[in-house]
Coordinates of C-alpha atoms and ligand atoms in Angstrom, one line a residue:
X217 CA -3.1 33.6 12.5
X218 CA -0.1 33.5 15.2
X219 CA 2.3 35.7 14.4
X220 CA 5.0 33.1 14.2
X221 CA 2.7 31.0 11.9
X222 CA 2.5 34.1 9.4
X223 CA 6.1 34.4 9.6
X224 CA 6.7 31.0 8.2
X225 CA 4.1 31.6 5.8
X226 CA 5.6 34.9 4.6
X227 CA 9.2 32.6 4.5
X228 CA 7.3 29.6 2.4
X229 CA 9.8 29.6 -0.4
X230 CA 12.5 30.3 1.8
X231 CA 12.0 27.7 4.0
X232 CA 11.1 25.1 1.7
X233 CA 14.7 26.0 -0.3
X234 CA 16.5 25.5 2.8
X235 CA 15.0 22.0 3.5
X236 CA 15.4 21.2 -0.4
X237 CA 18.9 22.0 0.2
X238 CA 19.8 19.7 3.4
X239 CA 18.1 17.0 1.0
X240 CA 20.4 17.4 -1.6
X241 CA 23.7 17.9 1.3
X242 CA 22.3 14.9 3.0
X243 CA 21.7 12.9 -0.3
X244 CA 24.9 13.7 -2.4
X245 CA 27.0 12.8 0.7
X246 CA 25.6 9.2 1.5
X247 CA 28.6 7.1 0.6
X248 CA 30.6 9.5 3.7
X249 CA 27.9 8.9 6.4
X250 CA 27.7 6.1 8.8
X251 CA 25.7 3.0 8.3
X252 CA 25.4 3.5 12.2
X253 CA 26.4 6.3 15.1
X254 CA 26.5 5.8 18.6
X255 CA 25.0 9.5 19.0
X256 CA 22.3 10.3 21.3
X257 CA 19.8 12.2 22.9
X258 CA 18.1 12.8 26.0
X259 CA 14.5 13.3 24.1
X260 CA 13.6 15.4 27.2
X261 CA 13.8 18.8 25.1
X262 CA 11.0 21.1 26.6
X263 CA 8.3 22.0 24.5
X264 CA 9.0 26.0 24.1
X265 CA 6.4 28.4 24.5
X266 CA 6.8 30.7 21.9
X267 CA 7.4 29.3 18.6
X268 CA 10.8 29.2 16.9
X269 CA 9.8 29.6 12.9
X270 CA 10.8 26.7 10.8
X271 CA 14.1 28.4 10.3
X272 CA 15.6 28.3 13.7
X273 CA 13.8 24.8 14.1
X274 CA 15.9 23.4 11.3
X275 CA 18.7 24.8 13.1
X276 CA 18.4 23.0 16.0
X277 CA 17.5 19.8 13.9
X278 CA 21.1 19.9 12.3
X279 CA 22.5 20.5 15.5
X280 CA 20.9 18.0 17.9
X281 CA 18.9 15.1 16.0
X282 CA 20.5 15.4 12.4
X283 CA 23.4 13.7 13.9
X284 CA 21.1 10.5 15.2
X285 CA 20.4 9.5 11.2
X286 CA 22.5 7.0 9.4
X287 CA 22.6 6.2 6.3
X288 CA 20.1 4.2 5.3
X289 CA 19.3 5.2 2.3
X290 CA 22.5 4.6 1.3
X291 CA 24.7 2.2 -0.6
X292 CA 25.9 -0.1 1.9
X293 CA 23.2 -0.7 4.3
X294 CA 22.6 -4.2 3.7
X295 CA 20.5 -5.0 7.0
X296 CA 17.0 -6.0 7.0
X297 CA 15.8 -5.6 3.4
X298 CA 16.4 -1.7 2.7
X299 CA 16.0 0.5 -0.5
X300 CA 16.5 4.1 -0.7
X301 CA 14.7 6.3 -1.9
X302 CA 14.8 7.4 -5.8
X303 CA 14.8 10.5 -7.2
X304 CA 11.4 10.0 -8.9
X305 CA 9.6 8.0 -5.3
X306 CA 11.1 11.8 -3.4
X307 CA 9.8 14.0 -5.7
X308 CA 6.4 12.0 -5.1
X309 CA 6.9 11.6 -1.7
X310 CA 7.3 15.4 -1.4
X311 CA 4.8 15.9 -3.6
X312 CA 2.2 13.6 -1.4
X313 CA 2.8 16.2 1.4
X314 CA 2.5 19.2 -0.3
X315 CA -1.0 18.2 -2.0
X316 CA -2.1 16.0 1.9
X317 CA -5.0 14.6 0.1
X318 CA -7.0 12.2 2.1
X319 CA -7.2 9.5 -0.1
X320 CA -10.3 7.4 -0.1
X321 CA -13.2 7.9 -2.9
X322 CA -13.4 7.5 -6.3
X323 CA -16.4 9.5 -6.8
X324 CA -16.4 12.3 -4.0
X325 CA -16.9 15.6 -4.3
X326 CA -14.4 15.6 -1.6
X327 CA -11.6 14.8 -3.6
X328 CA -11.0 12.0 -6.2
X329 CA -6.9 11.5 -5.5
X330 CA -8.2 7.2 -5.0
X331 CA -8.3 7.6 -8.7
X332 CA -4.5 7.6 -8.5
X333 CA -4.4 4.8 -6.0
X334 CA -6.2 2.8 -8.2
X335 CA -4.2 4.0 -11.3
X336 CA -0.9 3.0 -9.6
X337 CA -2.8 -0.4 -8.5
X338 CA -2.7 -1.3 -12.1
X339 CA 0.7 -0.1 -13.0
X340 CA 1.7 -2.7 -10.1
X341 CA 0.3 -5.3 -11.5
X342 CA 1.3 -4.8 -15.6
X343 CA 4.7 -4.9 -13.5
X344 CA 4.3 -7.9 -11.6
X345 CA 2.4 -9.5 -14.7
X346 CA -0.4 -9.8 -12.3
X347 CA -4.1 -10.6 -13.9
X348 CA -6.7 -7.1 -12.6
X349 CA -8.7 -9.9 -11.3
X350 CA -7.2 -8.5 -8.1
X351 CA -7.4 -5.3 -6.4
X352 CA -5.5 -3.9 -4.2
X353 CA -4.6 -0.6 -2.5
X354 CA -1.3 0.9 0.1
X355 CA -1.1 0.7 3.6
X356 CA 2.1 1.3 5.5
X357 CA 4.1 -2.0 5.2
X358 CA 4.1 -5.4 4.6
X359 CA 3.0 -6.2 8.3
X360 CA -0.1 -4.3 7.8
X361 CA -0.7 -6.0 4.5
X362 CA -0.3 -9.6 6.1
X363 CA -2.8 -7.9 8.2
X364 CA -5.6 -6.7 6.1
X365 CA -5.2 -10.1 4.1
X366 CA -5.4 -12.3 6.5
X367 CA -8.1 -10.2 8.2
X368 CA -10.3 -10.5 5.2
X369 CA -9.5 -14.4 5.3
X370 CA -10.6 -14.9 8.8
X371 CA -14.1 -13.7 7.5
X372 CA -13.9 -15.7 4.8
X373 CA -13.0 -18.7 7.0
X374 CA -16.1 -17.5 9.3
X375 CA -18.4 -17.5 6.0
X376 CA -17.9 -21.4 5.2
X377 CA -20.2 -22.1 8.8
X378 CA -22.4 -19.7 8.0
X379 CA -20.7 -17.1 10.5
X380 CA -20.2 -13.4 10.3
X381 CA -16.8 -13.2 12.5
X382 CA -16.6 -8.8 12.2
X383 CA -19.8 -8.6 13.7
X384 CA -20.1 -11.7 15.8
X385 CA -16.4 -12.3 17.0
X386 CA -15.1 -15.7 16.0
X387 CA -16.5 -18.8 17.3
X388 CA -14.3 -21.6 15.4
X389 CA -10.7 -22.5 16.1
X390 CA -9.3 -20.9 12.8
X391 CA -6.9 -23.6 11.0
X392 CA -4.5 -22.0 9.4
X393 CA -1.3 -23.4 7.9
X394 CA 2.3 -22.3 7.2
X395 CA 5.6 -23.5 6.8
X396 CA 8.1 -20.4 7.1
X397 CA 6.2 -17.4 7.7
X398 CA 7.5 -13.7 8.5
X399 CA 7.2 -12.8 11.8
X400 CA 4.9 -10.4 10.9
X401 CA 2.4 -13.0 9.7
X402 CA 2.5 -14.4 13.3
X403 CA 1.8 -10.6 14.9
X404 CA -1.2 -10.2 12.1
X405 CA -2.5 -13.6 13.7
X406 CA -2.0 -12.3 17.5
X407 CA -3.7 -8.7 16.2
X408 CA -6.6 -11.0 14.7
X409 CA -7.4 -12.3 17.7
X410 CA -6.6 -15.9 15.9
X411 CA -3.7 -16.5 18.1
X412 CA 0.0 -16.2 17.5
X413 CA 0.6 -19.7 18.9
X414 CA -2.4 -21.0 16.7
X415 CA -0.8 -22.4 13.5
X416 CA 0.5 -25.9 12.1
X417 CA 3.7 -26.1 10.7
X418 CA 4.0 -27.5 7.9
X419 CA 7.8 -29.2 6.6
X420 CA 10.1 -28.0 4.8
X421 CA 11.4 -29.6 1.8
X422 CA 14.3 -31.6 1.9
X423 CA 17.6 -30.2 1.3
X424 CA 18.2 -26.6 3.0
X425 CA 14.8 -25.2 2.1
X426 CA 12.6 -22.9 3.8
X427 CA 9.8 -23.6 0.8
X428 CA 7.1 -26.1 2.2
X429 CA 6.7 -29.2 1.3
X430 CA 3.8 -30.1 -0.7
X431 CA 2.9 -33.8 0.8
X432 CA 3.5 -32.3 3.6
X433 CA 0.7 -30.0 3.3
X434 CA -1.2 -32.4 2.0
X435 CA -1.2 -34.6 5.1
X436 CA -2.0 -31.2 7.6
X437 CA -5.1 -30.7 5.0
X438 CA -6.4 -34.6 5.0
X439 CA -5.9 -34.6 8.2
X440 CA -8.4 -31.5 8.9
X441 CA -11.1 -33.5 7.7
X442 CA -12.3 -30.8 5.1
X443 CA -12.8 -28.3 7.3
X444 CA -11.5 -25.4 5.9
X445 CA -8.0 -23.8 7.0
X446 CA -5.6 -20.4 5.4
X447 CA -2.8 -21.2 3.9
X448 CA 0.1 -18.6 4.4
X449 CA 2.9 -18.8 1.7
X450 CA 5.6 -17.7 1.1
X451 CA 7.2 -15.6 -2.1
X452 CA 10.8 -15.1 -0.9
X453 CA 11.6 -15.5 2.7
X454 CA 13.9 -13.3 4.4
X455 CA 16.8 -15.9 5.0
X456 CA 17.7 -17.6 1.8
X457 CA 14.6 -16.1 -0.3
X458 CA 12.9 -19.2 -0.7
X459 CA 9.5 -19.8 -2.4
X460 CA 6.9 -22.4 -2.3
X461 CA 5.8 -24.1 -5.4
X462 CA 3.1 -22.3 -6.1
X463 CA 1.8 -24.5 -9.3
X464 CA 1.6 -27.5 -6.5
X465 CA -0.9 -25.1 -4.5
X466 CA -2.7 -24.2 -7.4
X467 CA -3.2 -27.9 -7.9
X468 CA -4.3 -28.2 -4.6
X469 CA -6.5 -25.5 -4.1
X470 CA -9.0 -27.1 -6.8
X471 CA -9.1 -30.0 -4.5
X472 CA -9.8 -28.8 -1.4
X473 CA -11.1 -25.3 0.3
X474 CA -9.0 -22.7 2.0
X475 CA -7.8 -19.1 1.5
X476 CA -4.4 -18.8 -0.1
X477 CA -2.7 -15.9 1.3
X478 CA 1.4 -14.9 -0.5
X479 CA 3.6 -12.9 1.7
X480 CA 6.0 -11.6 -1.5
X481 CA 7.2 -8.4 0.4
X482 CA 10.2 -8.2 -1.7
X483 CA 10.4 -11.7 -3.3
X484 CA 7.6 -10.9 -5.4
X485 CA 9.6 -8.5 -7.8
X486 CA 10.9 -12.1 -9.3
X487 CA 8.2 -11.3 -11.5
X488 CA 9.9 -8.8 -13.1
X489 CA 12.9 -10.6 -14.1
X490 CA 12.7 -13.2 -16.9
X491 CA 15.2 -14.7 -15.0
X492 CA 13.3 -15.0 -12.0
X493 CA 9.6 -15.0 -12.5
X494 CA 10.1 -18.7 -12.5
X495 CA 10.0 -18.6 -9.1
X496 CA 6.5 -17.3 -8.9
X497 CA 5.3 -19.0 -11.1
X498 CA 1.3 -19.8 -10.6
X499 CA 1.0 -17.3 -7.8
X500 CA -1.9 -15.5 -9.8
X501 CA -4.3 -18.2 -8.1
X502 CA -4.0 -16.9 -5.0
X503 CA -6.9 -15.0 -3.1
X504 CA -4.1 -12.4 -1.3
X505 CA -1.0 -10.9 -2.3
X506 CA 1.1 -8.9 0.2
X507 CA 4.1 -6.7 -2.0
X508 CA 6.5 -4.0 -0.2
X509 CA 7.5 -1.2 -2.0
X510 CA 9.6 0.4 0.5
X511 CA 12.2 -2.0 -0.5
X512 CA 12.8 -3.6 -3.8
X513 CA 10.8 -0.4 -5.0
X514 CA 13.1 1.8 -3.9
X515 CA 10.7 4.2 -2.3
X516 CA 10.3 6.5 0.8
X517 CA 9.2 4.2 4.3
X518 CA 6.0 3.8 4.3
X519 CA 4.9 2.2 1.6
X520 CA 3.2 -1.3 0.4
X521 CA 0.4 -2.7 -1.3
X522 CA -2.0 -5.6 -1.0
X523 CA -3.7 -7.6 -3.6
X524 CA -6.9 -9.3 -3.2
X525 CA -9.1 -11.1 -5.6
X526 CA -12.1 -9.0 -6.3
X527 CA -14.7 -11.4 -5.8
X528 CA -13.8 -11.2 -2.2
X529 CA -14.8 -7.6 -2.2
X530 CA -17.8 -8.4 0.0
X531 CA -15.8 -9.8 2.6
X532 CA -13.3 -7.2 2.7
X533 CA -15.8 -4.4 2.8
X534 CA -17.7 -6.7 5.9
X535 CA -14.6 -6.8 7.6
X536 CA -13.4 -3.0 6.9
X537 CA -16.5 -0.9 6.5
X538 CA -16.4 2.4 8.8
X539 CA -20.5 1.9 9.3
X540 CA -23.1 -0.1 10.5
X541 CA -24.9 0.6 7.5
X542 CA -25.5 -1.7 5.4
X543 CA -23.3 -0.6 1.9
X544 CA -25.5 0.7 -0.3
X545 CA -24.9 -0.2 -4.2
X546 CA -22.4 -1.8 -6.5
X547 CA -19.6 -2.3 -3.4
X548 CA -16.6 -1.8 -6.8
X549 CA -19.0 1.0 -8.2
X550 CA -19.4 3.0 -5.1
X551 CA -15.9 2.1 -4.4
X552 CA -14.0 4.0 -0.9
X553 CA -10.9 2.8 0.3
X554 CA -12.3 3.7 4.0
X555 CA -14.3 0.8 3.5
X556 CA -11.6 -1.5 2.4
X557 CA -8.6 -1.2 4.7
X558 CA -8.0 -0.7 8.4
X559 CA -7.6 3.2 8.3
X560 CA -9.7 5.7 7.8
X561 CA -7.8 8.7 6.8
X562 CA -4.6 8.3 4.5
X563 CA -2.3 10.2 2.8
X564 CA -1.8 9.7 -0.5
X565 CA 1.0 7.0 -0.6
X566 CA 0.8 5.4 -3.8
X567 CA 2.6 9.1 -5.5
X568 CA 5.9 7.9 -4.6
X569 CA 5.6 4.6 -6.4
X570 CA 3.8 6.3 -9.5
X571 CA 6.2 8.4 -10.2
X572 CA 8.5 5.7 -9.9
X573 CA 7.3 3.3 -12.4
X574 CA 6.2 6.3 -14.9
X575 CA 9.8 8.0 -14.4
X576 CA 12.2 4.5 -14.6
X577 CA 9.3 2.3 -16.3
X578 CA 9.4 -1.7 -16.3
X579 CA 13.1 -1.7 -17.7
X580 CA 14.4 0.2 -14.6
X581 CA 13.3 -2.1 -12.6
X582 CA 14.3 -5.2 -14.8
X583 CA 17.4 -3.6 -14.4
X584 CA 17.5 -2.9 -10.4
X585 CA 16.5 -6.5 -10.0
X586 CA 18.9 -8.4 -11.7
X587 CA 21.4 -6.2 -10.8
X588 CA 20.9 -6.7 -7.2
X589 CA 20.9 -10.5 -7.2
X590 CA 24.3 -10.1 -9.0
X591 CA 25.5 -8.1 -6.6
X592 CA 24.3 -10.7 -4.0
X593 CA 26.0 -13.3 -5.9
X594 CA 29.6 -11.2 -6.5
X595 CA 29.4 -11.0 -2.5
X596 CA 28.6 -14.5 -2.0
X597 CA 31.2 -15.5 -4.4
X598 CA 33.8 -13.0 -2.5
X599 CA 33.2 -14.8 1.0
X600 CA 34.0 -18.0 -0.5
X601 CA 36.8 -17.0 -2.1
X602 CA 38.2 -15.7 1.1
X603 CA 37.9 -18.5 2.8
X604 CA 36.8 -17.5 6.2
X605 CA 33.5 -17.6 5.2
X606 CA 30.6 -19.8 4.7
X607 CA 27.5 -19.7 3.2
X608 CA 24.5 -20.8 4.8
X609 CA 22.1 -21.1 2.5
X610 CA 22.6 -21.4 -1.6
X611 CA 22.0 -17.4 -2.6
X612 CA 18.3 -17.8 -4.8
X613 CA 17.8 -13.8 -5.3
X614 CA 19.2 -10.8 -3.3
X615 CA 20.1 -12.8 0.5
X616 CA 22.9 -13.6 1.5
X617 CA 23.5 -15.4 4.9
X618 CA 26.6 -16.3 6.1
X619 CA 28.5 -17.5 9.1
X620 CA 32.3 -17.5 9.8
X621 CA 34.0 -21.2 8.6
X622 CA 33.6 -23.9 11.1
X623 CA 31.9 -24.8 14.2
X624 CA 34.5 -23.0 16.5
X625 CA 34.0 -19.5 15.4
X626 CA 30.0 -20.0 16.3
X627 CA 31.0 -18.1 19.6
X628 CA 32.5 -15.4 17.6
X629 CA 29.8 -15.0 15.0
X630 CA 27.9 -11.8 17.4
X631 CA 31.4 -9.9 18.2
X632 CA 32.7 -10.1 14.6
X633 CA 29.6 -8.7 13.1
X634 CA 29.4 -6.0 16.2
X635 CA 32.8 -5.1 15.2
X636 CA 32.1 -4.9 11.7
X637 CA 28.4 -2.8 12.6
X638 CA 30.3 -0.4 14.5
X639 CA 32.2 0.3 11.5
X640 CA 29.3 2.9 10.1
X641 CA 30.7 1.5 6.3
X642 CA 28.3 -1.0 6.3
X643 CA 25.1 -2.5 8.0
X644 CA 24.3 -6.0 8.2
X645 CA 21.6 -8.4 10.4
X646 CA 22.1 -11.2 12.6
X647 CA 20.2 -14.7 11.8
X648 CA 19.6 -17.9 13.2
X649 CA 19.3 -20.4 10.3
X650 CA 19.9 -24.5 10.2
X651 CA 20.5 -24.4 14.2
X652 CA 23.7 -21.5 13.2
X653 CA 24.3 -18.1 14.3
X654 CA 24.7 -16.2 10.9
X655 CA 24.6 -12.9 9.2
X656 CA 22.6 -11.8 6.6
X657 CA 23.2 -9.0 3.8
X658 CA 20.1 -8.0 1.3
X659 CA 20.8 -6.1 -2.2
X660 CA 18.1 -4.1 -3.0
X661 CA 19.0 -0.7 -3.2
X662 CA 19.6 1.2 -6.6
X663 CA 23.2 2.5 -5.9
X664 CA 25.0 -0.5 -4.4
X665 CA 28.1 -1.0 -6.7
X666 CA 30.5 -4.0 -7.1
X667 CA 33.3 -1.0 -5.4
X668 CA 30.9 -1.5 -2.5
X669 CA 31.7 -4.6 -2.1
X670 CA 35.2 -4.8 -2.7
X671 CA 35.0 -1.9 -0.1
X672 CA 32.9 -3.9 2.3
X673 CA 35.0 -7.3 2.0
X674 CA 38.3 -5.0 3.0
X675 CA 36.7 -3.9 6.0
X676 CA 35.7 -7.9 6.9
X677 CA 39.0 -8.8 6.4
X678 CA 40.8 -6.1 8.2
X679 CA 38.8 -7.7 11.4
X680 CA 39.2 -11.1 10.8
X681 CA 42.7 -10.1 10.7
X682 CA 42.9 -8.0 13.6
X683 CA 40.9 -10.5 16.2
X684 CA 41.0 -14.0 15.1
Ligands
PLP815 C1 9.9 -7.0 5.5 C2 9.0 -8.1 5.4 C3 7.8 -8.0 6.1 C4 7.4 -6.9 7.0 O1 7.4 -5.7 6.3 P1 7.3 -4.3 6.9 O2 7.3 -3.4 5.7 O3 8.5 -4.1 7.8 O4 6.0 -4.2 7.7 C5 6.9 -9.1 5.9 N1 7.2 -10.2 5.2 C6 8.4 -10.3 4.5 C7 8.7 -11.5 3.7 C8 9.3 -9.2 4.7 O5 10.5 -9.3 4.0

């Protein structure tokens, strides 16, 4: 063994104190770090020949790239759609790295850790009140879970001419429909080979909706004929968190023949809420179900799940199996994630979210939901009362997006929210919505408080103040 290598190894506890500590210094002091930094670094450091020990190379961390994070995790980091990480999810999440299973078989003598993939699988769905007529399993993020969905529907779509697309290549223009879908939808259909450009759009229902509109949909299908086409919905889109009606699809899908695929990367936790499960209401019928637990979850990047109906096991394994083989056995009996999703090894990335639901259980994150979309609604409410403000969109669930009152600050809409960025007390997104520069701010994280916001609508104020 190196001599450096030993070192470290005679260090272990040491070492792993000292990083244990910088999490807790780093954690317990989120509210005081930056949402952003302008901080840099070369990244031309030369690779040193003799090795430092973990020691020194937390040193230099501290001193050189430490000061590139922001808080993300934190409080008041309201861009994109970001959680931070729990208690319980680290603990996993440290846990996952300390054990570096690689996570595929249920039955191996190589390990058997898929047993708590599967186990957290079904946790999942008791949360999401989801029938175990589907299974599912984690992959990095929503975008790959768009991915292997819609991967597994383009075979299916290949099946109904008698084609085998993952051995043959695909030989038929794949129909596939959508009214407001994720950008990430549109890269899984570029990665597919199907063609980012290669989509109908279907309307939007009247009145300030991003949710399709279901005669609308009806046309695009009558007027395919009956051929069959993939339908990609949506549970929550990132603007206004808008669903389609998903009992309307339901109807449909008894009439005519296409795959049904739900992006619900953080819109699906409705379920959870009695408040909101309204909202996806009927969603059971569909044959894919993409859920991200990296933000409403509350757990360490990378993490999400996808759902898919288990009679479609066939055409997942055809389009995911690591051999030429042909699979031998009951495909759920003999069942190995390598089989089943585009990469071969894996860590073990459903820990995090296991410990989460078996630490805070289906109450915690009752709680963590409705308390977010209050949050979003005390904000919402707060820009309106100031005045200054408008809101783009009615706010459904944790999204709020927002412009500055009237047509004449349009210009002003990118500087404002620079100004505002630049800050470090809070984070927040730019969007284009109804033909309007706008800003959006997501609540999902666990420790956003109303002080937050009070906090947060000081800061806005102090600008609009200062430059308008
Ligand atoms: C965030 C998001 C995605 C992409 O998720 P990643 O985890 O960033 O890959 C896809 N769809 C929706 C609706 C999202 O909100």
């Amino acid at each position: 063994m190196n001599s450096i290598l030993q070192q470290d190894l005679n260090n272990f506890e040491k070492i792993l104190e000292k990083a244990k500590q910088q999490g807790i210094n780093f954690l317990n002091n989120l509210e005081n770090i930056p949402t952003s930094n302008k901080n840099t670094i070369d990244s031309k450091r030369n690779l040193n020949e003799l090795g430092l020990g973990s020691e020194e190379a937390l040193k230099e961390f501290n001193n050189r790239l430490a000061p590139l994070l922001v808080s993300s995790p934190g409080p008041r980091y309201w861009g994109f759609v970001t959680g931070g990480s729990t208690p319980a999810s680290i603990v996993g999440d440290w846990l996952a790295s300390v054990y570096d299973q690689n996570t595929q078989s249920v039955t191996s003598q190589g390990g058997n850790s898929a047993l708590i993939e599967l186990e957290t699988i079904n946790l999942l769905l008791q949360l999401l009140e989801l029938p175990d007529s589907f299974l599912g399993g984690f992959v990095t993020g929503a975008t790959m879970s768009n991915f292997t969905s819609l991967a597994v529907a383009r075979q299916w779509f290949g099946k109904q001419f008698g084609k085998d697309y993952a051995k043959n290549g695909i030989s038929e223009t794949i129909n596939i429909l959508t009214a407001t879908p994720h950008s990430s939808s549109i890269k899984s259909l570029s990665m597919l080979g199907i063609g980012s450009q290669n989509y109908t759009v279907v309307k939007t229902t009247e009145g300030n909706r991003e949710a399709l509109d279901i005669n609308d949909l009806e046309e695009k299908i009558k007027a395919l004929n009956g051929k069959p086409f993939i339908l990609i919905s949506s549970a929550g889109t990132v603007n206004t968190a808008d669903f389609d009606d998903f009992e309307a699809i339901s109807e449909l899908k008894e009439k005519y023949n296409f795959w049904w695929h739900i992006d619900g990367a953080f819109g699906g936790f409705a379920a959870v809420s009695e408040r909101y499960k309204h909202y996806v209401k009927g969603w059971d019928g569909a044959d894919s179900i993409t859920i991200d637990c990296h933000k409403w979850l509350n757990v360490p990047y990378e993490s999400a799940f996808y759902l898919i109906k288990k009679d479609h096991i066939h055409l997942q394994i055809e389009t995911f199996q690591n051999s030429n083989a042909p699979y031998l056995g009951n495909a759920l009996e003999n069942f190995n994630y390598l089989n089943v999703v585009p990469e071969n090894s894996r860590r073990l990335r459903a820990l995090p979210v296991w410990f989460s639901l078996v630490a805070y259980g289906k109450e915690g994150f009752q709680d963590l939901i409705e308390k977010s979309t209050l949050l979003a609604l005390h904000f919402g409410n707060a820009l309106v009362d100031d005045g200054r403000f408008e809101l783009l969109a009615p706010i459904r669930l944790n999204n709020v997006c927002f412009t500055l009152k009237g047509n004449e600050n349009q210009d002003n809409v990118n500087s404002f929210l620079a100004k505002l960025n630049d800050t470090g007390k809070v984070f927040m997104t730019p969007t284009f919505y109804q033909h309007k520069k706008g800003i959006r701010a997501s609540f999902v994280n666990w420790r956003t408080t109303e002080e937050d916001i009070k906090m947060v609508m000081e800061v806005m104020k102090n600008i609009i103040n200062d430059n308008f």
